[in-house]
Amino acid sequence: MEPQADSNALTIPTASVTVTFLSPEIGGRNTMPNFSEKPLYRPHIVVQDPSIRHATYDDAGMCNEHYMGIEFVAGPDDADFDVPLQCTLRFTYFPRVNYSTAIHGETFTVREGGRIVAYGAFNSVAS
């Protein structure tokens, strides 16, 4: 007898995205992430206009943006800076984090702490 799938098992949503990593000269990472190595590259995203290059803070110095933890689960082996890449993201902290703004057509920035290192757009989102 084969084991049965747990009908209560949680499926972590994924998204197909186009993402462009900023070169170090314009404030991006010093090296490109490796999309095929463990541990996976696990930054945050903020759904917003892709031209934004700085985090925003309130009068008390607190970041007032909605950071969503993600991990890159697939991407090209020959990635380069300032070139649009097709990648797959997984919404790491679903359902504890609200990812409802991560929908087809929306744009985002990729964050390492307060630093914006890339920007992109959602091509599709699967749950």
PDB file of C-alpha atoms in Angstrom:
ATOM      1  CA  MET A   1       0.000   0.000   0.000  1.00  0.00           C
ATOM      2  CA  GLU A   2       1.358   3.419  -0.996  1.00  0.00           C
ATOM      3  CA  PRO A   3       1.385   6.258   1.531  1.00  0.00           C
ATOM      4  CA  GLN A   4      -1.356   8.805   1.003  1.00  0.00           C
ATOM      5  CA  ALA A   5      -0.648  12.483   0.608  1.00  0.00           C
ATOM      6  CA  ASP A   6      -1.580  14.576   3.602  1.00  0.00           C
ATOM      7  CA  SER A   7      -4.581  16.633   2.511  1.00  0.00           C
ATOM      8  CA  ASN A   8      -3.631  19.203   5.159  1.00  0.00           C
ATOM      9  CA  ALA A   9      -0.077  19.641   3.817  1.00  0.00           C
ATOM     10  CA  LEU A  10       0.714  23.268   3.080  1.00  0.00           C
ATOM     11  CA  THR A  11       1.887  24.154  -0.410  1.00  0.00           C
ATOM     12  CA  ILE A  12       4.325  27.053  -0.415  1.00  0.00           C
ATOM     13  CA  PRO A  13       3.422  29.445  -3.265  1.00  0.00           C
ATOM     14  CA  THR A  14       5.989  30.244  -5.949  1.00  0.00           C
ATOM     15  CA  ALA A  15       6.310  32.979  -8.538  1.00  0.00           C
ATOM     16  CA  SER A  16       7.890  33.270 -11.950  1.00  0.00           C
ATOM     17  CA  VAL A  17       9.644  36.638 -12.141  1.00  0.00           C
ATOM     18  CA  THR A  18      11.847  38.742 -14.339  1.00  0.00           C
ATOM     19  CA  VAL A  19      14.547  40.290 -12.147  1.00  0.00           C
ATOM     20  CA  THR A  20      17.534  42.559 -12.846  1.00  0.00           C
ATOM     21  CA  PHE A  21      20.396  42.687 -10.348  1.00  0.00           C
ATOM     22  CA  LEU A  22      22.096  46.070 -10.003  1.00  0.00           C
ATOM     23  CA  SER A  23      25.838  46.213 -10.609  1.00  0.00           C
ATOM     24  CA  PRO A  24      28.141  47.188  -7.726  1.00  0.00           C
ATOM     25  CA  GLU A  25      28.839  50.534  -9.417  1.00  0.00           C
ATOM     26  CA  ILE A  26      25.224  51.590  -8.932  1.00  0.00           C
ATOM     27  CA  GLY A  27      24.765  50.201  -5.424  1.00  0.00           C
ATOM     28  CA  GLY A  28      24.053  46.523  -6.097  1.00  0.00           C
ATOM     29  CA  ARG A  29      25.697  43.361  -4.854  1.00  0.00           C
ATOM     30  CA  ASN A  30      29.444  42.760  -5.274  1.00  0.00           C
ATOM     31  CA  THR A  31      28.773  39.315  -6.779  1.00  0.00           C
ATOM     32  CA  MET A  32      25.802  37.723  -8.499  1.00  0.00           C
ATOM     33  CA  PRO A  33      23.861  35.189  -6.439  1.00  0.00           C
ATOM     34  CA  ASN A  34      24.370  31.557  -7.413  1.00  0.00           C
ATOM     35  CA  PHE A  35      20.895  30.185  -8.121  1.00  0.00           C
ATOM     36  CA  SER A  36      21.908  26.507  -8.139  1.00  0.00           C
ATOM     37  CA  GLU A  37      23.852  26.287  -4.858  1.00  0.00           C
ATOM     38  CA  LYS A  38      22.648  25.533  -1.372  1.00  0.00           C
ATOM     39  CA  PRO A  39      22.000  27.401   0.783  1.00  0.00           C
ATOM     40  CA  LEU A  40      19.504  29.210  -1.441  1.00  0.00           C
ATOM     41  CA  TYR A  41      19.722  32.979  -1.869  1.00  0.00           C
ATOM     42  CA  ARG A  42      17.120  34.361   0.586  1.00  0.00           C
ATOM     43  CA  PRO A  43      16.630  38.139   0.419  1.00  0.00           C
ATOM     44  CA  HIS A  44      13.394  40.092   0.905  1.00  0.00           C
ATOM     45  CA  ILE A  45      11.193  41.826  -1.630  1.00  0.00           C
ATOM     46  CA  VAL A  46       9.058  44.952  -1.341  1.00  0.00           C
ATOM     47  CA  VAL A  47       6.233  45.372  -3.849  1.00  0.00           C
ATOM     48  CA  GLN A  48       6.752  48.874  -5.241  1.00  0.00           C
ATOM     49  CA  ASP A  49       7.907  50.877  -8.234  1.00  0.00           C
ATOM     50  CA  PRO A  50      11.139  49.322  -9.583  1.00  0.00           C
ATOM     51  CA  SER A  51      12.841  52.727  -9.916  1.00  0.00           C
ATOM     52  CA  ILE A  52      13.041  53.153  -6.119  1.00  0.00           C
ATOM     53  CA  ARG A  53      16.616  52.818  -4.845  1.00  0.00           C
ATOM     54  CA  HIS A  54      16.332  53.649  -1.124  1.00  0.00           C
ATOM     55  CA  ALA A  55      14.320  52.257   1.772  1.00  0.00           C
ATOM     56  CA  THR A  56      11.875  54.665   3.405  1.00  0.00           C
ATOM     57  CA  TYR A  57      11.661  55.394   7.119  1.00  0.00           C
ATOM     58  CA  ASP A  58       9.159  57.192   9.317  1.00  0.00           C
ATOM     59  CA  ASP A  59       9.952  60.112  11.657  1.00  0.00           C
ATOM     60  CA  ALA A  60      11.038  57.665  14.372  1.00  0.00           C
ATOM     61  CA  GLY A  61      13.578  56.050  12.023  1.00  0.00           C
ATOM     62  CA  MET A  62      11.530  52.877  11.570  1.00  0.00           C
ATOM     63  CA  CYS A  63      11.273  51.280   8.143  1.00  0.00           C
ATOM     64  CA  ASN A  64       7.658  51.515   7.024  1.00  0.00           C
ATOM     65  CA  GLU A  65       7.792  49.135   4.053  1.00  0.00           C
ATOM     66  CA  HIS A  66       6.283  45.630   3.874  1.00  0.00           C
ATOM     67  CA  TYR A  67       9.252  43.259   3.560  1.00  0.00           C
ATOM     68  CA  MET A  68       8.398  39.745   2.341  1.00  0.00           C
ATOM     69  CA  GLY A  69      10.941  36.944   2.754  1.00  0.00           C
ATOM     70  CA  ILE A  70      11.567  34.924  -0.401  1.00  0.00           C
ATOM     71  CA  GLU A  71      14.094  32.438  -1.709  1.00  0.00           C
ATOM     72  CA  PHE A  72      15.305  32.009  -5.252  1.00  0.00           C
ATOM     73  CA  VAL A  73      14.700  28.362  -6.170  1.00  0.00           C
ATOM     74  CA  ALA A  74      15.674  28.566  -9.867  1.00  0.00           C
ATOM     75  CA  GLY A  75      17.569  30.920 -12.127  1.00  0.00           C
ATOM     76  CA  PRO A  76      20.195  30.941 -14.865  1.00  0.00           C
ATOM     77  CA  ASP A  77      23.710  29.636 -14.258  1.00  0.00           C
ATOM     78  CA  ASP A  78      25.258  32.403 -16.364  1.00  0.00           C
ATOM     79  CA  ALA A  79      23.568  35.388 -14.717  1.00  0.00           C
ATOM     80  CA  ASP A  80      25.060  38.847 -15.035  1.00  0.00           C
ATOM     81  CA  PHE A  81      24.389  42.306 -13.616  1.00  0.00           C
ATOM     82  CA  ASP A  82      22.028  44.769 -15.301  1.00  0.00           C
ATOM     83  CA  VAL A  83      20.471  42.025 -17.485  1.00  0.00           C
ATOM     84  CA  PRO A  84      16.854  40.842 -17.016  1.00  0.00           C
ATOM     85  CA  LEU A  85      16.792  37.233 -15.754  1.00  0.00           C
ATOM     86  CA  GLN A  86      13.975  34.681 -15.589  1.00  0.00           C
ATOM     87  CA  CYS A  87      13.853  33.198 -12.081  1.00  0.00           C
ATOM     88  CA  THR A  88      11.521  31.332  -9.738  1.00  0.00           C
ATOM     89  CA  LEU A  89      10.883  32.546  -6.187  1.00  0.00           C
ATOM     90  CA  ARG A  90       9.283  30.754  -3.262  1.00  0.00           C
ATOM     91  CA  PHE A  91       7.359  32.701  -0.606  1.00  0.00           C
ATOM     92  CA  THR A  92       9.402  31.390   2.295  1.00  0.00           C
ATOM     93  CA  TYR A  93       7.259  32.475   5.241  1.00  0.00           C
ATOM     94  CA  PHE A  94       3.791  31.743   3.828  1.00  0.00           C
ATOM     95  CA  PRO A  95       1.223  31.761   5.470  1.00  0.00           C
ATOM     96  CA  ARG A  96       2.691  33.720   8.430  1.00  0.00           C
ATOM     97  CA  VAL A  97       3.601  36.628   6.131  1.00  0.00           C
ATOM     98  CA  ASN A  98       0.985  38.293   3.928  1.00  0.00           C
ATOM     99  CA  TYR A  99       2.079  37.957   0.284  1.00  0.00           C
ATOM    100  CA  SER A 100      -1.241  39.141  -1.174  1.00  0.00           C
ATOM    101  CA  THR A 101       0.377  42.081  -3.016  1.00  0.00           C
ATOM    102  CA  ALA A 102       2.685  39.702  -4.909  1.00  0.00           C
ATOM    103  CA  ILE A 103       0.509  39.248  -7.996  1.00  0.00           C
ATOM    104  CA  HIS A 104       0.948  39.011 -11.758  1.00  0.00           C
ATOM    105  CA  GLY A 105       2.087  42.323 -13.235  1.00  0.00           C
ATOM    106  CA  GLU A 106       3.195  43.934  -9.956  1.00  0.00           C
ATOM    107  CA  THR A 107       6.765  45.189  -9.635  1.00  0.00           C
ATOM    108  CA  PHE A 108       9.158  44.885  -6.709  1.00  0.00           C
ATOM    109  CA  THR A 109      12.612  45.641  -5.383  1.00  0.00           C
ATOM    110  CA  VAL A 110      14.937  43.020  -3.879  1.00  0.00           C
ATOM    111  CA  ARG A 111      16.382  43.904  -0.475  1.00  0.00           C
ATOM    112  CA  GLU A 112      19.389  42.875   1.535  1.00  0.00           C
ATOM    113  CA  GLY A 113      18.532  44.680   4.726  1.00  0.00           C
ATOM    114  CA  GLY A 114      17.763  48.266   3.715  1.00  0.00           C
ATOM    115  CA  ARG A 115      19.869  48.045   0.552  1.00  0.00           C
ATOM    116  CA  ILE A 116      18.094  47.602  -2.798  1.00  0.00           C
ATOM    117  CA  VAL A 117      20.121  45.170  -4.923  1.00  0.00           C
ATOM    118  CA  ALA A 118      17.667  44.314  -7.711  1.00  0.00           C
ATOM    119  CA  TYR A 119      14.240  45.031  -9.129  1.00  0.00           C
ATOM    120  CA  GLY A 120      11.732  42.970 -11.037  1.00  0.00           C
ATOM    121  CA  ALA A 121       8.174  42.051 -11.975  1.00  0.00           C
ATOM    122  CA  PHE A 122       5.901  39.078 -11.328  1.00  0.00           C
ATOM    123  CA  ASN A 123       5.137  37.095 -14.484  1.00  0.00           C
ATOM    124  CA  SER A 124       2.914  34.582 -12.681  1.00  0.00           C
ATOM    125  CA  VAL A 125       2.157  33.393  -9.156  1.00  0.00           C
ATOM    126  CA  ALA A 126       1.190  29.798  -8.291  1.00  0.00           C
ATOM    127  CA  SER A 127      -0.201  28.602  -4.990  1.00  0.00           C
TER     128      SER A 127
END
